Coordinates of C-alpha atoms in Angstrom, one line a residue:
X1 CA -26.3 -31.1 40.9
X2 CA -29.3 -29.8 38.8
X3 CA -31.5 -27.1 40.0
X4 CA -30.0 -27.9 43.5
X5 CA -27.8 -26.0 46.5
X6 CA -24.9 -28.6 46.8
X7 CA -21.7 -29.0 48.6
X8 CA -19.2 -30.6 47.0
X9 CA -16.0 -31.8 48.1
X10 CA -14.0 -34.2 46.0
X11 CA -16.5 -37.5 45.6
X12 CA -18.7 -36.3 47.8
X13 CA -22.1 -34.5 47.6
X14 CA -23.9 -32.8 50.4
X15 CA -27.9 -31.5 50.0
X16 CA -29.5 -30.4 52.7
X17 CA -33.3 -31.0 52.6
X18 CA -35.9 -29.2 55.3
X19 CA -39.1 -30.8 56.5
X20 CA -39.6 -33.9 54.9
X21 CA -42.8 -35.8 55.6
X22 CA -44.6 -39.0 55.5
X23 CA -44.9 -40.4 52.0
X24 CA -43.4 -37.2 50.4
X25 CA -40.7 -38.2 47.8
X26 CA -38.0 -36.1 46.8
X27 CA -35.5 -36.1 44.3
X28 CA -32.4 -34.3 43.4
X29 CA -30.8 -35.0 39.7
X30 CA -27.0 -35.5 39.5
X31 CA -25.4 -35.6 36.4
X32 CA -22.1 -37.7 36.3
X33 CA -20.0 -38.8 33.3
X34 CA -19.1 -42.1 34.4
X35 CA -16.4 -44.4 32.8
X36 CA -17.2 -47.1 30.8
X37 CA -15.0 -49.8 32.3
X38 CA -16.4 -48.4 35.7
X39 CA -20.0 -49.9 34.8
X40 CA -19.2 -53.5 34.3
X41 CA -20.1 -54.0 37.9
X42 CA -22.9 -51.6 37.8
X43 CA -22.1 -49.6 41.3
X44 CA -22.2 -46.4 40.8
X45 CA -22.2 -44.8 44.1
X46 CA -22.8 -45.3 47.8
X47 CA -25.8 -43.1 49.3
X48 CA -26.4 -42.4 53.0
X49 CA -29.3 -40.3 53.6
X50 CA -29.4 -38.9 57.7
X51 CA -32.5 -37.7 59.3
X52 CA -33.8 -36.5 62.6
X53 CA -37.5 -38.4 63.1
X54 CA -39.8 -35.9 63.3
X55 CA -41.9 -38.2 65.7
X56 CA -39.1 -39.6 68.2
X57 CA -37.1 -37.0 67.8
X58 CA -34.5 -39.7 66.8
X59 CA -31.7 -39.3 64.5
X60 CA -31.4 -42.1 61.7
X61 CA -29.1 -42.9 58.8
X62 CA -30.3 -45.0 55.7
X63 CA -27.7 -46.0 53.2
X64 CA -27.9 -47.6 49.7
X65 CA -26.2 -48.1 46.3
X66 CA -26.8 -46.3 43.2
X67 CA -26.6 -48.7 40.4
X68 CA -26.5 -48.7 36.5
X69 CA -28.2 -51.7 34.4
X70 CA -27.3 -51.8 30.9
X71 CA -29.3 -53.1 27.8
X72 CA -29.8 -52.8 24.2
X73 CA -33.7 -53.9 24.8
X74 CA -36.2 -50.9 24.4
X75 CA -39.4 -52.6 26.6
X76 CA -36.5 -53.9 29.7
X77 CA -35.4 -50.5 29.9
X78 CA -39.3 -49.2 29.3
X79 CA -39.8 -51.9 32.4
X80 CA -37.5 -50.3 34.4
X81 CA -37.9 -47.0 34.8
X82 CA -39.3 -45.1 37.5
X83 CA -41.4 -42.8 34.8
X84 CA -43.1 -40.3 37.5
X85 CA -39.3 -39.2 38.5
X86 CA -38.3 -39.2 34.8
X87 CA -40.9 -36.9 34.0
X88 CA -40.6 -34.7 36.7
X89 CA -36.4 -34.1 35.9
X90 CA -37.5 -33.7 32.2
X91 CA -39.9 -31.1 33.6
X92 CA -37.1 -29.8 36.0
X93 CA -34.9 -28.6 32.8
X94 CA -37.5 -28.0 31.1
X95 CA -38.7 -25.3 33.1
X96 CA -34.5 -23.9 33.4
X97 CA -35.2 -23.4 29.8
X98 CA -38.1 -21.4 30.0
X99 CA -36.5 -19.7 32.5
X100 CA -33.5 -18.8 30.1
X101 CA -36.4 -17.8 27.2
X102 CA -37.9 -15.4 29.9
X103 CA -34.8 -13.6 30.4
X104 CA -34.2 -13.8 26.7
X105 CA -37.5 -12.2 26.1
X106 CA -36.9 -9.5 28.8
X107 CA -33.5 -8.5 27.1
X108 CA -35.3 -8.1 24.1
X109 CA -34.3 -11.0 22.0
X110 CA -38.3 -11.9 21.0
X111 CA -36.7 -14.4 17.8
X112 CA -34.2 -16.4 20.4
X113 CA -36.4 -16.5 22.9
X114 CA -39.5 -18.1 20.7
X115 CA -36.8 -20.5 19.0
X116 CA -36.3 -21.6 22.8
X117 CA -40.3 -21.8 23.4
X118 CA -40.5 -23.5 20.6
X119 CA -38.2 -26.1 21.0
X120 CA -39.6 -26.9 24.8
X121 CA -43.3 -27.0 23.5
X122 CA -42.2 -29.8 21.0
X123 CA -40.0 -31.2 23.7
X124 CA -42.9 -31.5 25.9
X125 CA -44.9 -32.6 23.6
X126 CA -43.1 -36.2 22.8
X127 CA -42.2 -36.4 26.4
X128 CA -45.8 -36.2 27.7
X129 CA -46.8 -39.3 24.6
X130 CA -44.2 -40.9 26.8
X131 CA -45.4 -40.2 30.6
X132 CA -48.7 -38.3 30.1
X133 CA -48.1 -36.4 33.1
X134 CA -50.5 -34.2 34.4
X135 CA -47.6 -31.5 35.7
X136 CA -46.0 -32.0 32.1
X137 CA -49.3 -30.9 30.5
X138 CA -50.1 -27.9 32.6
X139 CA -46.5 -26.8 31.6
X140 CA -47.0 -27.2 28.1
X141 CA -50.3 -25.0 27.9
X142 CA -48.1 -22.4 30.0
X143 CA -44.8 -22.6 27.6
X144 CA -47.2 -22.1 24.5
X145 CA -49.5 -19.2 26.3
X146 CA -45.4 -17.7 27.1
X147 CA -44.7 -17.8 23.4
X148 CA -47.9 -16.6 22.0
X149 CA -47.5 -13.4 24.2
X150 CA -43.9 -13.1 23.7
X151 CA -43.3 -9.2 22.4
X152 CA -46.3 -8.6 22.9
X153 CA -48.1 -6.0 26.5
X154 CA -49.4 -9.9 27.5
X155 CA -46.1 -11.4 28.1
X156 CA -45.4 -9.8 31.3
X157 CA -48.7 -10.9 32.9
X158 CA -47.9 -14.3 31.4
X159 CA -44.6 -14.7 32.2
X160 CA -45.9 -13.7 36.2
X161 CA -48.8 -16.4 36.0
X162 CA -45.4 -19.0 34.8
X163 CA -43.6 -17.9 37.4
X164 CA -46.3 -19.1 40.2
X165 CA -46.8 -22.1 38.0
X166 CA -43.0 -22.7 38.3
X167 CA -42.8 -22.3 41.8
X168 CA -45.8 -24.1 42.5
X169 CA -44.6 -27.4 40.7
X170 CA -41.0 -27.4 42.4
X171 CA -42.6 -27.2 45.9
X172 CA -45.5 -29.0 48.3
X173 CA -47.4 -31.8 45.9
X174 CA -45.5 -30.8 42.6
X175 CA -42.0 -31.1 41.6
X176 CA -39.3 -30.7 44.4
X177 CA -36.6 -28.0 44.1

């Protein structure tokens, strides 16, 4: 589980979410190395969501199937992906990274942590040609403002004004932690 408090217990993955509303989505990004001979029949899991209504008052469970669709055709796959949730899990590990660069920088280590700036600002910059997300962008002028301060007095200041810009894109309207 990515970015994510998680129980696990054998094949089974517990998240506890807090104050879920109307219309709000929320994601949580598991990575899974499935087998190949277990994708023939596409299933990959069985998910059961449980909630109390915040209106009744009513506890209710929703369940569904993860599946996977193969194909060797660029414009199915380009038809069916969800590209606002792709975007925001790039963004997700993105912002890990520049997390990692921060400390990087903070240790001293101004050459590894611009290679790592680097390598998200170009990162970002063929993902958003893909998506042109808004929350991609604003990270982008934020990873590049991060490397042109880096070992410089700036970066501190900077790397504060990323921090608030990380926290406000995992929570409320932005990306979901």
């Amino acid at each position: 589980v990515i970015d994510y408090d998680a129980q696990i217990n054998l094949q089974e993955i517990s998240i506890k979410y807090n104050q879920i509303y109307h219309d709000q989505k929320k994601f949580v990004l598991v990575e899974l190395e499935v087998e190949e001979s277990r994708l023939s029949n596409g299933l990959i899991s069985k998910t059961t969501i449980a909630f109390k209504d915040g209106a009744s008052s009513q506890s209710l469970i929703h369940q569904t199937t993860s599946t996977v669709k193969t194909t060797k055709e660029q414009s199915e796959f380009d038809n069916a992906i969800n590209k606002e949730i792709l975007a925001r899990i790039f963004a997700v590990e993105a912002m890990e990274r520049n997390r990692y660069a921060i400390q990087l920088a903070s240790e001293g280590k101004t050459q590894e942590s611009n290679a790592v700036f680097s390598r998200n600002i170009t990162d970002i910059e063929s993902q958003q040609k893909i998506f042109n997300n808004v929350e991609l962008k604003r990270l982008q002028k934020s990873v590049q403002s991060l490397q042109d301060t880096n070992g410089t007095e700036k970066f501190n200041k900077e790397s504060k004004a990323y921090n608030s810009l990380d926290n406000d894109m995992r929570s409320g309207n932005g990306l979901e932690k």
